[in-house]
GROMACS .gro file of C-alpha atoms in nm:
model
  511
    1MET     CA    1   1.800  -1.212  -2.329
    2GLY     CA    2   1.665  -1.367  -2.019
    3SER     CA    3   1.335  -1.242  -2.057
    4LEU     CA    4   1.029  -1.438  -2.038
    5LYS     CA    5   0.845  -1.564  -2.389
    6SER     CA    6   0.627  -1.340  -2.549
    7ARG     CA    7   0.319  -1.512  -2.651
    8GLY     CA    8   0.150  -1.458  -3.007
    9ALA     CA    9  -0.265  -1.423  -3.053
   10THR     CA   10  -0.466  -1.450  -3.357
   11SER     CA   11  -0.802  -1.259  -3.448
   12PRO     CA   12  -1.079  -1.424  -3.580
   13CYS     CA   13  -1.161  -1.403  -3.948
   14PRO     CA   14  -1.412  -1.218  -4.121
   15ALA     CA   15  -1.716  -1.430  -4.172
   16GLY     CA   16  -1.923  -1.422  -4.505
   17ALA     CA   17  -1.719  -1.459  -4.751
   18GLY     CA   18  -1.909  -1.712  -4.983
   19CYS     CA   19  -2.010  -1.645  -5.366
   20GLN     CA   20  -2.315  -1.657  -5.506
   21GLY     CA   21  -2.420  -1.711  -5.886
   22GLY     CA   22  -2.689  -1.770  -6.177
   23GLY     CA   23  -2.722  -2.037  -6.412
   24SER     CA   24  -2.461  -2.323  -6.477
   25ALA     CA   25  -2.320  -2.511  -6.211
   26ARG     CA   26  -2.008  -2.561  -6.384
   27ARG     CA   27  -1.715  -2.481  -6.120
   28PRO     CA   28  -1.372  -2.471  -6.300
   29ASP     CA   29  -1.055  -2.573  -6.163
   30THR     CA   30  -0.905  -2.358  -5.868
   31GLY     CA   31  -0.580  -2.322  -5.767
   32ASP     CA   32  -0.312  -2.149  -5.569
   33ASP     CA   33  -0.415  -1.827  -5.787
   34ALA     CA   34  -0.742  -1.784  -5.648
   35ALA     CA   35  -0.587  -1.843  -5.285
   36GLY     CA   36  -0.327  -1.635  -5.302
   37HIS     CA   37  -0.480  -1.351  -5.487
   38GLY     CA   38  -0.802  -1.218  -5.402
   39PHE     CA   39  -0.964  -1.367  -5.730
   40CYS     CA   40  -1.342  -1.564  -5.662
   41TYR     CA   41  -1.457  -1.834  -5.868
   42CYS     CA   42  -1.843  -1.821  -5.930
   43PRO     CA   43  -2.055  -2.111  -6.030
   44GLY     CA   44  -2.196  -2.122  -6.383
   45SER     CA   45  -1.924  -1.866  -6.499
   46HIS     CA   46  -1.629  -1.923  -6.678
   47LYS     CA   47  -1.494  -1.551  -6.582
   48ARG     CA   48  -1.269  -1.486  -6.289
   49LYS     CA   49  -1.412  -1.189  -6.086
   50ARG     CA   50  -1.111  -1.032  -5.919
   51SER     CA   51  -1.347  -1.026  -5.518
   52SER     CA   52  -1.228  -0.702  -5.248
   53GLY     CA   53  -1.034  -0.845  -4.945
   54ALA     CA   54  -1.229  -1.142  -4.895
   55PHE     CA   55  -1.554  -1.082  -5.018
   56CYS     CA   56  -1.735  -1.142  -5.329
   57TYR     CA   57  -2.086  -1.018  -5.450
   58CYS     CA   58  -2.168  -1.196  -5.740
   59HIS     CA   59  -2.556  -1.251  -5.835
   60PRO     CA   60  -2.732  -1.305  -5.512
   61ASP     CA   61  -3.107  -1.435  -5.733
   62SER     CA   62  -3.020  -1.791  -5.750
   63GLU     CA   63  -2.874  -1.841  -5.394
   64THR     CA   64  -2.879  -2.180  -5.216
   65ASP     CA   65  -2.829  -2.288  -4.893
   66GLU     CA   66  -2.532  -2.544  -5.012
   67ASP     CA   67  -2.393  -2.313  -5.200
   68GLU     CA   68  -2.375  -2.055  -4.925
   69GLU     CA   69  -2.236  -2.312  -4.673
   70GLU     CA   70  -1.944  -2.474  -4.914
   71GLY     CA   71  -1.829  -2.126  -4.988
   72ASP     CA   72  -1.825  -2.021  -4.636
   73GLU     CA   73  -1.625  -2.378  -4.565
   74GLN     CA   74  -1.374  -2.269  -4.841
   75GLN     CA   75  -1.300  -1.960  -4.693
   76ARG     CA   76  -1.315  -2.036  -4.348
   77LEU     CA   77  -1.016  -2.289  -4.456
   78LEU     CA   78  -0.882  -1.993  -4.612
   79ASN     CA   79  -0.888  -1.789  -4.345
   80THR     CA   80  -0.783  -1.984  -4.082
   81PRO     CA   81  -0.400  -1.979  -3.975
   82ARG     CA   82  -0.253  -2.296  -3.917
   83ARG     CA   83   0.036  -2.318  -3.653
   84LYS     CA   84   0.321  -2.492  -3.746
   85LYS     CA   85   0.615  -2.577  -3.524
   86LEU     CA   86   0.972  -2.415  -3.661
   87LYS     CA   87   1.312  -2.468  -3.534
   88SER     CA   88   1.315  -2.214  -3.274
   89THR     CA   89   1.618  -1.963  -3.315
   90SER     CA   90   1.647  -1.953  -2.939
   91LYS     CA   91   1.687  -2.291  -2.901
   92TYR     CA   92   1.948  -2.299  -3.188
   93ILE     CA   93   2.205  -2.001  -3.029
   94TYR     CA   94   2.175  -2.215  -2.684
   95GLN     CA   95   2.293  -2.515  -2.819
   96THR     CA   96   2.499  -2.452  -3.089
   97LEU     CA   97   2.728  -2.077  -2.902
   98PHE     CA   98   2.627  -2.144  -2.576
   99LEU     CA   99   2.653  -2.565  -2.501
  100ASN     CA  100   2.873  -2.624  -2.851
  101GLY     CA  101   3.102  -2.288  -2.822
  102GLU     CA  102   3.099  -2.282  -3.169
  103ASN     CA  103   3.242  -1.943  -3.267
  104SER     CA  104   3.352  -1.862  -2.961
  105ASP     CA  105   3.618  -1.500  -2.893
  106ILE     CA  106   3.661  -1.537  -2.551
  107LYS     CA  107   3.657  -1.809  -2.219
  108ILE     CA  108   3.585  -1.734  -1.870
  109CYS     CA  109   3.744  -1.946  -1.630
  110ALA     CA  110   3.537  -1.978  -1.242
  111LEU     CA  111   3.534  -2.254  -1.020
  112GLY     CA  112   3.734  -2.483  -1.188
  113GLU     CA  113   3.532  -2.441  -1.479
  114GLU     CA  114   3.588  -2.267  -1.806
  115TRP     CA  115   3.328  -2.150  -2.068
  116SER     CA  116   3.332  -2.044  -2.420
  117LEU     CA  117   3.146  -1.735  -2.476
  118HIS     CA  118   3.081  -1.441  -2.720
  119LYS     CA  119   3.186  -1.108  -2.604
  120ILE     CA  120   2.874  -0.979  -2.828
  121TYR     CA  121   2.616  -1.234  -2.544
  122LEU     CA  122   2.837  -1.184  -2.253
  123CYS     CA  123   2.790  -0.757  -2.275
  124GLN     CA  124   2.446  -0.803  -2.173
  125SER     CA  125   2.572  -0.850  -1.857
  126GLY     CA  126   2.666  -0.498  -1.657
  127TYR     CA  127   2.936  -0.656  -1.504
  128PHE     CA  128   3.092  -0.744  -1.843
  129SER     CA  129   2.980  -0.441  -2.049
  130SER     CA  130   3.201  -0.225  -1.832
  131MET     CA  131   3.447  -0.486  -1.847
  132PHE     CA  132   3.495  -0.488  -2.163
  133SER     CA  133   3.364  -0.105  -2.267
  134GLY     CA  134   3.639   0.071  -2.021
  135SER     CA  135   4.031   0.084  -2.003
  136TRP     CA  136   4.038  -0.242  -1.789
  137LYS     CA  137   4.334  -0.496  -1.880
  138GLU     CA  138   4.090  -0.782  -1.953
  139SER     CA  139   3.852  -0.582  -2.198
  140SER     CA  140   4.185  -0.691  -2.488
  141MET     CA  141   4.231  -1.038  -2.280
  142ASN     CA  142   4.049  -1.350  -2.463
  143ILE     CA  143   4.087  -1.557  -2.143
  144ILE     CA  144   3.930  -1.418  -1.822
  145GLU     CA  145   3.959  -1.566  -1.448
  146LEU     CA  146   3.647  -1.454  -1.261
  147GLU     CA  147   3.652  -1.455  -0.892
  148ILE     CA  148   3.376  -1.595  -0.751
  149PRO     CA  149   3.366  -1.373  -0.308
  150ASP     CA  150   2.968  -1.529  -0.275
  151GLN     CA  151   2.987  -1.859  -0.145
  152ASN     CA  152   2.642  -1.882  -0.232
  153ILE     CA  153   2.747  -1.904  -0.601
  154ASP     CA  154   2.842  -2.254  -0.787
  155VAL     CA  155   2.919  -2.412  -1.081
  156GLU     CA  156   2.566  -2.488  -1.161
  157ALA     CA  157   2.496  -2.162  -1.093
  158LEU     CA  158   2.732  -1.990  -1.319
  159GLN     CA  159   2.629  -2.244  -1.591
  160VAL     CA  160   2.228  -2.117  -1.582
  161ALA     CA  161   2.362  -1.738  -1.548
  162PHE     CA  162   2.557  -1.763  -1.842
  163GLY     CA  163   2.307  -1.981  -2.040
  164SER     CA  164   2.043  -1.696  -1.988
  165LEU     CA  165   2.246  -1.477  -2.238
  166TYR     CA  166   2.155  -1.712  -2.481
  167ARG     CA  167   1.807  -1.820  -2.430
  168ASP     CA  168   1.462  -1.644  -2.361
  169ASP     CA  169   1.350  -1.822  -2.085
  170VAL     CA  170   1.534  -1.997  -1.809
  171LEU     CA  171   1.362  -2.245  -1.564
  172ILE     CA  172   1.461  -2.173  -1.199
  173LYS     CA  173   1.408  -2.443  -0.918
  174PRO     CA  174   1.324  -2.319  -0.597
  175SER     CA  175   1.590  -2.522  -0.459
  176ARG     CA  176   1.818  -2.345  -0.722
  177VAL     CA  177   1.718  -2.038  -0.653
  178VAL     CA  178   1.916  -1.860  -0.398
  179ALA     CA  179   2.240  -1.985  -0.576
  180ILE     CA  180   2.126  -1.880  -0.865
  181LEU     CA  181   2.024  -1.519  -0.742
  182ALA     CA  182   2.394  -1.471  -0.629
  183ALA     CA  183   2.530  -1.523  -0.951
  184ALA     CA  184   2.260  -1.289  -1.144
  185CYS     CA  185   2.347  -1.094  -0.911
  186LEU     CA  186   2.723  -1.082  -0.918
  187LEU     CA  187   2.703  -1.039  -1.355
  188GLN     CA  188   2.466  -0.798  -1.279
  189LEU     CA  189   2.170  -0.947  -1.504
  190ASP     CA  190   1.879  -0.712  -1.403
  191GLY     CA  191   1.624  -0.990  -1.600
  192LEU     CA  192   1.739  -1.341  -1.411
  193ILE     CA  193   1.739  -1.081  -1.073
  194GLN     CA  194   1.373  -1.075  -1.157
  195GLN     CA  195   1.307  -1.409  -1.230
  196CYS     CA  196   1.427  -1.554  -0.918
  197GLY     CA  197   1.234  -1.274  -0.712
  198GLU     CA  198   0.914  -1.415  -0.888
  199THR     CA  199   0.999  -1.708  -0.811
  200MET     CA  200   1.080  -1.685  -0.488
  201LYS     CA  201   0.751  -1.484  -0.381
  202GLU     CA  202   0.562  -1.803  -0.564
  203THR     CA  203   0.705  -2.060  -0.346
  204ILE     CA  204   0.761  -1.944  -0.031
  205ASN     CA  205   0.706  -2.173   0.250
  206VAL     CA  206   0.805  -2.303   0.563
  207LYS     CA  207   1.117  -2.476   0.453
  208THR     CA  208   1.198  -2.164   0.220
  209VAL     CA  209   1.076  -1.849   0.434
  210CYS     CA  210   1.344  -1.756   0.623
  211GLY     CA  211   1.655  -1.856   0.336
  212TYR     CA  212   1.467  -1.648   0.162
  213TYR     CA  213   1.429  -1.395   0.355
  214THR     CA  214   1.798  -1.374   0.441
  215SER     CA  215   1.901  -1.362   0.071
  216ALA     CA  216   1.592  -1.112   0.025
  217GLY     CA  217   1.792  -0.877   0.247
  218THR     CA  218   2.137  -0.973   0.130
  219TYR     CA  219   2.092  -0.900  -0.294
  220GLY     CA  220   1.873  -0.615  -0.204
  221LEU     CA  221   1.514  -0.753  -0.278
  222ASP     CA  222   1.252  -0.573  -0.085
  223SER     CA  223   0.975  -0.720  -0.274
  224VAL     CA  224   1.061  -1.065  -0.189
  225LYS     CA  225   1.099  -1.010   0.201
  226LYS     CA  226   0.862  -0.815   0.214
  227LYS     CA  227   0.628  -1.067   0.138
  228CYS     CA  228   0.825  -1.357   0.353
  229LEU     CA  229   0.750  -1.142   0.643
  230GLU     CA  230   0.408  -1.153   0.557
  231TRP     CA  231   0.399  -1.524   0.546
  232LEU     CA  232   0.522  -1.560   0.876
  233LEU     CA  233   0.303  -1.297   1.011
  234ASN     CA  234  -0.035  -1.522   0.864
  235ASN     CA  235   0.134  -1.854   0.917
  236LEU     CA  236   0.388  -1.841   1.293
  237MET     CA  237   0.075  -1.819   1.528
  238THR     CA  238  -0.187  -2.034   1.320
  239HIS     CA  239   0.065  -2.331   1.172
  240GLN     CA  240   0.314  -2.356   1.414
  241ASN     CA  241   0.594  -2.543   1.360
  242VAL     CA  242   0.910  -2.720   1.498
  243GLU     CA  243   1.155  -2.637   1.245
  244LEU     CA  244   1.087  -2.280   1.131
  245PHE     CA  245   1.118  -2.207   1.545
  246LYS     CA  246   1.447  -2.338   1.528
  247GLU     CA  247   1.501  -2.095   1.195
  248LEU     CA  248   1.369  -1.750   1.299
  249SER     CA  249   1.627  -1.549   1.362
  250ILE     CA  250   1.613  -1.276   1.701
  251ASN     CA  251   1.556  -1.008   1.478
  252VAL     CA  252   1.300  -1.115   1.288
  253MET     CA  253   1.143  -1.289   1.552
  254LYS     CA  254   1.125  -0.930   1.713
  255GLN     CA  255   0.932  -0.802   1.403
  256LEU     CA  256   0.682  -1.042   1.367
  257ILE     CA  257   0.589  -1.016   1.786
  258GLY     CA  258   0.571  -0.622   1.742
  259SER     CA  259   0.337  -0.644   1.473
  260SER     CA  260  -0.026  -0.539   1.514
  261ASN     CA  261  -0.046  -0.751   1.192
  262LEU     CA  262   0.014  -1.099   1.376
  263PHE     CA  263  -0.232  -1.354   1.315
  264VAL     CA  264  -0.280  -1.455   1.652
  265MET     CA  265  -0.466  -1.823   1.770
  266GLN     CA  266  -0.596  -1.711   2.053
  267VAL     CA  267  -0.474  -1.414   2.312
  268GLU     CA  268  -0.156  -1.303   2.381
  269MET     CA  269  -0.087  -1.549   2.634
  270ASP     CA  270  -0.072  -1.834   2.367
  271ILE     CA  271   0.193  -1.593   2.198
  272TYR     CA  272   0.366  -1.540   2.501
  273THR     CA  273   0.368  -1.925   2.496
  274ALA     CA  274   0.528  -1.919   2.127
  275LEU     CA  275   0.824  -1.766   2.242
  276LYS     CA  276   0.894  -1.915   2.566
  277LYS     CA  277   0.926  -2.249   2.288
  278TRP     CA  278   1.098  -2.041   2.079
  279MET     CA  279   1.361  -1.935   2.291
  280PHE     CA  280   1.439  -2.307   2.381
  281LEU     CA  281   1.512  -2.432   2.058
  282GLN     CA  282   1.742  -2.155   2.000
  283LEU     CA  283   1.925  -2.253   2.343
  284VAL     CA  284   1.893  -2.602   2.247
  285PRO     CA  285   1.886  -2.640   1.882
  286SER     CA  286   1.969  -3.034   1.895
  287TRP     CA  287   1.625  -3.096   2.058
  288ASN     CA  288   1.444  -3.332   1.817
  289GLY     CA  289   1.089  -3.379   1.900
  290SER     CA  290   0.734  -3.353   1.768
  291LEU     CA  291   0.534  -2.993   1.829
  292LYS     CA  292   0.313  -3.148   2.096
  293GLN     CA  293   0.600  -3.272   2.287
  294LEU     CA  294   0.801  -2.942   2.265
  295LEU     CA  295   0.516  -2.749   2.519
  296THR     CA  296   0.646  -2.967   2.803
  297GLU     CA  297   1.017  -3.051   2.713
  298THR     CA  298   1.100  -2.669   2.718
  299ASP     CA  299   0.864  -2.635   3.080
  300VAL     CA  300   1.060  -2.844   3.215
  301TRP     CA  301   1.447  -2.734   3.092
  302PHE     CA  302   1.395  -2.399   3.225
  303SER     CA  303   1.251  -2.534   3.535
  304LYS     CA  304   1.580  -2.634   3.564
  305GLN     CA  305   1.694  -2.365   3.477
  306ARG     CA  306   1.531  -2.143   3.742
  307LYS     CA  307   1.748  -2.379   4.017
  308ASP     CA  308   2.056  -2.230   3.927
  309PHE     CA  309   1.919  -1.869   3.868
  310GLU     CA  310   1.693  -1.805   4.204
  311GLY     CA  311   1.577  -1.503   4.275
  312MET     CA  312   1.663  -1.376   3.929
  313ALA     CA  313   1.435  -1.373   3.574
  314PHE     CA  314   1.557  -1.581   3.336
  315LEU     CA  315   1.608  -1.248   3.083
  316GLU     CA  316   1.791  -1.100   3.323
  317THR     CA  317   2.041  -1.399   3.302
  318GLU     CA  318   2.348  -1.388   3.050
  319GLN     CA  319   2.166  -1.700   2.865
  320GLY     CA  320   1.826  -1.488   2.825
  321LYS     CA  321   1.963  -1.123   2.783
  322PRO     CA  322   2.009  -1.198   2.392
  323PHE     CA  323   1.613  -1.245   2.370
  324VAL     CA  324   1.542  -0.933   2.602
  325SER     CA  325   1.433  -0.691   2.268
  326VAL     CA  326   1.193  -0.981   2.129
  327PHE     CA  327   0.985  -1.009   2.484
  328ARG     CA  328   0.978  -0.624   2.511
  329HIS     CA  329   0.739  -0.653   2.247
  330LEU     CA  330   0.469  -0.855   2.411
  331ARG     CA  331   0.198  -0.679   2.508
  332LEU     CA  332   0.193  -0.821   2.912
  333GLN     CA  333  -0.141  -0.593   2.974
  334TYR     CA  334  -0.318  -0.905   2.826
  335ILE     CA  335  -0.181  -1.167   2.971
  336ILE     CA  336  -0.219  -1.055   3.344
  337SER     CA  337  -0.581  -0.924   3.259
  338ASP     CA  338  -0.651  -1.315   3.323
  339LEU     CA  339  -0.593  -1.496   3.659
  340ALA     CA  340  -0.443  -1.813   3.479
  341SER     CA  341  -0.239  -1.663   3.301
  342ALA     CA  342  -0.070  -1.452   3.543
  343ARG     CA  343  -0.012  -1.697   3.740
  344ILE     CA  344   0.210  -1.934   3.483
  345ILE     CA  345   0.400  -1.600   3.351
  346GLU     CA  346   0.497  -1.527   3.740
  347GLN     CA  347   0.559  -1.913   3.809
  348ASP     CA  348   0.769  -1.897   3.475
  349ALA     CA  349   0.987  -1.656   3.626
  350ILE     CA  350   1.152  -1.541   3.222
  351VAL     CA  351   1.012  -1.209   3.251
  352PRO     CA  352   1.140  -0.939   3.508
  353SER     CA  353   0.948  -0.901   3.769
  354GLU     CA  354   1.029  -0.504   3.716
  355TRP     CA  355   0.859  -0.582   3.366
  356LEU     CA  356   0.503  -0.705   3.514
  357SER     CA  357   0.499  -0.436   3.841
  358SER     CA  358   0.470  -0.127   3.593
  359VAL     CA  359   0.173  -0.348   3.397
  360TYR     CA  360  -0.029  -0.408   3.698
  361LYS     CA  361   0.043  -0.069   3.770
  362GLN     CA  362  -0.089   0.101   3.437
  363GLN     CA  363  -0.357  -0.156   3.481
  364TRP     CA  364  -0.510  -0.022   3.764
  365PHE     CA  365  -0.533   0.274   3.688
  366ALA     CA  366  -0.668   0.171   3.354
  367MET     CA  367  -1.005  -0.036   3.525
  368LEU     CA  368  -0.991   0.319   3.809
  369ARG     CA  369  -1.115   0.542   3.501
  370ALA     CA  370  -1.302   0.250   3.370
  371GLU     CA  371  -1.493   0.211   3.687
  372GLN     CA  372  -1.517   0.574   3.829
  373ASP     CA  373  -1.462   0.771   3.560
  374SER     CA  374  -1.711   0.765   3.311
  375GLU     CA  375  -1.484   0.601   3.085
  376VAL     CA  376  -1.746   0.534   2.765
  377GLY     CA  377  -1.422   0.385   2.545
  378PRO     CA  378  -1.219   0.512   2.264
  379GLN     CA  379  -1.401   0.801   2.074
  380GLU     CA  380  -1.192   0.816   1.798
  381ILE     CA  381  -0.952   0.614   1.546
  382ASN     CA  382  -0.586   0.663   1.663
  383LYS     CA  383  -0.415   0.383   1.437
  384GLU     CA  384  -0.070   0.425   1.656
  385GLU     CA  385  -0.238   0.353   1.971
  386LEU     CA  386  -0.430   0.071   1.794
  387GLU     CA  387  -0.120  -0.095   1.646
  388GLY     CA  388   0.089  -0.026   1.927
  389ASN     CA  389  -0.131  -0.101   2.225
  390SER     CA  390  -0.423  -0.308   2.130
  391MET     CA  391  -0.565  -0.670   2.282
  392ARG     CA  392  -0.496  -0.915   1.966
  393CYS     CA  393  -0.677  -1.245   1.957
  394GLY     CA  394  -0.818  -1.467   1.693
  395ARG     CA  395  -1.026  -1.783   1.633
  396LYS     CA  396  -0.991  -2.072   1.372
  397LEU     CA  397  -1.300  -2.263   1.245
  398ALA     CA  398  -1.210  -2.580   1.135
  399LYS     CA  399  -1.568  -2.565   0.930
  400ASP     CA  400  -1.872  -2.417   0.842
  401GLY     CA  401  -2.175  -2.400   1.161
  402GLU     CA  402  -2.226  -2.232   1.413
  403TYR     CA  403  -2.027  -2.046   1.658
  404CYS     CA  404  -2.065  -1.807   1.982
  405TRP     CA  405  -1.792  -1.731   2.146
  406ARG     CA  406  -1.581  -1.480   2.365
  407TRP     CA  407  -1.168  -1.431   2.464
  408THR     CA  408  -1.082  -1.505   2.821
  409GLY     CA  409  -0.968  -1.155   3.019
  410PHE     CA  410  -1.091  -0.871   3.212
  411ASN     CA  411  -1.185  -0.600   2.990
  412PHE     CA  412  -1.288  -0.318   3.184
  413GLY     CA  413  -1.665  -0.418   3.218
  414PHE     CA  414  -1.695  -0.479   2.860
  415ASP     CA  415  -1.830  -0.818   2.755
  416LEU     CA  416  -1.786  -0.900   2.436
  417LEU     CA  417  -1.940  -1.200   2.250
  418VAL     CA  418  -1.886  -1.309   1.879
  419THR     CA  419  -2.101  -1.489   1.674
  420TYR     CA  420  -2.061  -1.653   1.361
  421THR     CA  421  -2.352  -1.781   1.148
  422ASN     CA  422  -2.529  -1.794   0.823
  423ARG     CA  423  -2.234  -1.609   0.720
  424TYR     CA  424  -2.276  -1.300   0.936
  425ILE     CA  425  -2.007  -1.200   1.218
  426ILE     CA  426  -2.183  -1.086   1.464
  427PHE     CA  427  -2.034  -0.882   1.782
  428LYS     CA  428  -2.279  -0.790   2.104
  429ARG     CA  429  -2.261  -0.659   2.447
  430ASN     CA  430  -2.326  -0.865   2.681
  431THR     CA  431  -2.498  -0.718   2.987
  432LEU     CA  432  -2.782  -0.888   3.161
  433ASN     CA  433  -2.875  -1.144   2.874
  434GLN     CA  434  -2.542  -1.431   2.968
  435PRO     CA  435  -2.368  -1.503   3.254
  436CYS     CA  436  -1.998  -1.368   3.275
  437SER     CA  437  -1.722  -1.450   3.488
  438GLY     CA  438  -1.601  -1.075   3.550
  439SER     CA  439  -1.746  -0.755   3.630
  440VAL     CA  440  -1.971  -0.620   3.371
  441SER     CA  441  -2.056  -0.205   3.296
  442LEU     CA  442  -2.414  -0.115   3.311
  443GLN     CA  443  -2.307   0.257   3.136
  444PRO     CA  444  -2.575   0.279   2.892
  445ARG     CA  445  -2.333   0.315   2.583
  446ARG     CA  446  -1.998   0.142   2.595
  447SER     CA  447  -1.708   0.208   2.282
  448ILE     CA  448  -1.452  -0.046   2.194
  449ALA     CA  449  -1.204  -0.003   1.891
  450PHE     CA  450  -1.124  -0.293   1.640
  451ARG     CA  451  -0.981  -0.419   1.365
  452LEU     CA  452  -1.192  -0.772   1.218
  453ARG     CA  453  -0.972  -0.993   0.934
  454LEU     CA  454  -1.046  -1.347   0.808
  455ALA     CA  455  -0.843  -1.541   0.585
  456SER     CA  456  -0.819  -1.877   0.444
  457PHE     CA  457  -0.458  -2.027   0.317
  458ASP     CA  458  -0.341  -2.353   0.110
  459SER     CA  459  -0.119  -2.619   0.273
  460SER     CA  460   0.178  -2.396   0.157
  461GLY     CA  461   0.050  -2.096   0.383
  462LYS     CA  462   0.013  -1.903   0.119
  463LEU     CA  463  -0.285  -1.675   0.187
  464ILE     CA  464  -0.620  -1.789  -0.060
  465CYS     CA  465  -0.849  -1.530   0.025
  466SER     CA  466  -0.810  -1.244   0.319
  467ARG     CA  467  -1.107  -0.979   0.428
  468THR     CA  468  -1.063  -0.711   0.657
  469THR     CA  469  -1.307  -0.419   0.808
  470GLY     CA  470  -1.001  -0.184   0.888
  471TYR     CA  471  -0.987   0.010   1.183
  472GLN     CA  472  -1.343   0.131   1.376
  473ILE     CA  473  -1.492   0.280   1.650
  474LEU     CA  474  -1.834   0.051   1.719
  475THR     CA  475  -2.088   0.205   2.063
  476LEU     CA  476  -2.306  -0.052   2.154
  477GLU     CA  477  -2.612   0.016   2.413
  478LYS     CA  478  -2.664  -0.240   2.680
  479ASP     CA  479  -2.716  -0.582   2.511
  480GLN     CA  480  -2.688  -0.483   2.208
  481GLU     CA  481  -2.558  -0.656   1.880
  482GLN     CA  482  -2.357  -0.566   1.574
  483VAL     CA  483  -2.325  -0.750   1.229
  484VAL     CA  484  -1.936  -0.684   1.196
  485MET     CA  485  -1.875  -0.854   0.900
  486ASN     CA  486  -2.104  -1.050   0.605
  487LEU     CA  487  -1.901  -1.293   0.419
  488ASP     CA  488  -1.916  -1.370   0.033
  489SER     CA  489  -1.868  -1.745  -0.096
  490ARG     CA  490  -1.576  -1.659  -0.217
  491LEU     CA  491  -1.402  -1.682   0.162
  492LEU     CA  492  -1.612  -1.973   0.292
  493ILE     CA  493  -1.305  -2.185   0.265
  494PHE     CA  494  -1.240  -2.411   0.544
  495PRO     CA  495  -1.041  -2.349   0.752
  496LEU     CA  496  -1.103  -2.048   0.791
  497TYR     CA  497  -0.881  -1.815   1.091
  498ILE     CA  498  -1.054  -1.479   1.255
  499CYS     CA  499  -0.831  -1.217   1.398
  500CYS     CA  500  -0.906  -0.933   1.628
  501ASN     CA  501  -0.786  -0.613   1.731
  502PHE     CA  502  -0.956  -0.429   2.033
  503LEU     CA  503  -0.857  -0.160   2.275
  504TYR     CA  504  -1.157  -0.142   2.487
  505ILE     CA  505  -0.985   0.145   2.687
  506SER     CA  506  -0.783   0.397   2.535
  507PRO     CA  507  -0.437   0.464   2.723
  508GLU     CA  508  -0.410   0.769   3.038
  509LYS     CA  509  -0.332   1.098   2.806
  510LYS     CA  510   0.022   1.203   2.982
  511ASN     CA  511   0.004   1.592   3.069
   0.00000   0.00000   0.00000
């Protein structure tokens, strides 16, 4: 019980079952004998000829189109199955035995309610099967008081769980799925647990994702937990939401910010800004306003905090310490590489100055290597380096058209232009043709490691379609351009989100 309904299928019947004959057109009466026992009546004959299966071959000499068509129609009617709705055994069992409790041989009492049930059905539950088959005192009892240690379980959830033992399918509402899952886990109903998991995976959205993630961890549904994380990686930055920021725990946010699969819009500085807003909402959960107002309110609040903790970064205070592990996953080297961003992060005084000092030093040595040590960029794919150190950036294309852009920041003399046109995404190393705000390397060849991902989402944030290049090395000469992806029509669902990971210079190898 508790499984999905099986589906039947019908096969087409053999064609060409028409009968032919000669002489008189007199046809005897046909009855159940012909239809039920394989007989074929031939025009012009008083004799019945037993056909072989569904076919009959008499005298083809006098064949007429009319006779053939009439015979074909008769045979079609005889061989076409007719659906007739019978009273469902499952519905009868559910109504008579479960809802009405007829012939019950055991009562289950829980949460102030009682159910008149049947041991033979309860044994489908691992919980009751062990109880009845062992030497437990309950095995001989007719009334059992069921203890409910899980606060997620209520009477309605138990009703659904017990009822699933008496029927083939169960309709699970997303609003009730966590309670039903809790009841199914208590009673060890594997089929119902699986169905709850499928319901959760199909209904992940901004309102359910955090609750589903927590419940999946509690009840051991790893596949649901993984789906929730994927949804959050895709939607945290692309579809920011005040209520979602309030619900996201420190542990979950740490996983998201540390992942190279986070779908970033626009650059790393935007991740820092999102974290700042999230931290404010964790500290002031009563705040009620729109997403547009959130950043202004956040900056005002942290400005007031700086006056109370003068000379100390917020993450060093008692209020800020719980959030240190999340901010540690920021890739600060791509924030301080842009002048405006570096000024903001210094002014905010949220991140300790020691963190920034070490990053400034790291980036200074990387710049010297690029300028003075003939550094031409990564030469091989190192997935660990790319996932842990790559620049994360993205762009939203609201509608089809032609676009050309660059992501801000100092990229060690590699001015990368990105173009979207005629379903192509093109990378170009700009050296001489276009003006650039920073210095440009004149080395004949430069390499970058990258991964490009495209995605479209429906209104609930569910991934409609996606595509990725995987991690690659691209070597370009001066002002050379290269097509890195050709989009097919299935991906042209706008808005289209583009996310990239770049490594312009490999981290210095330690001796």
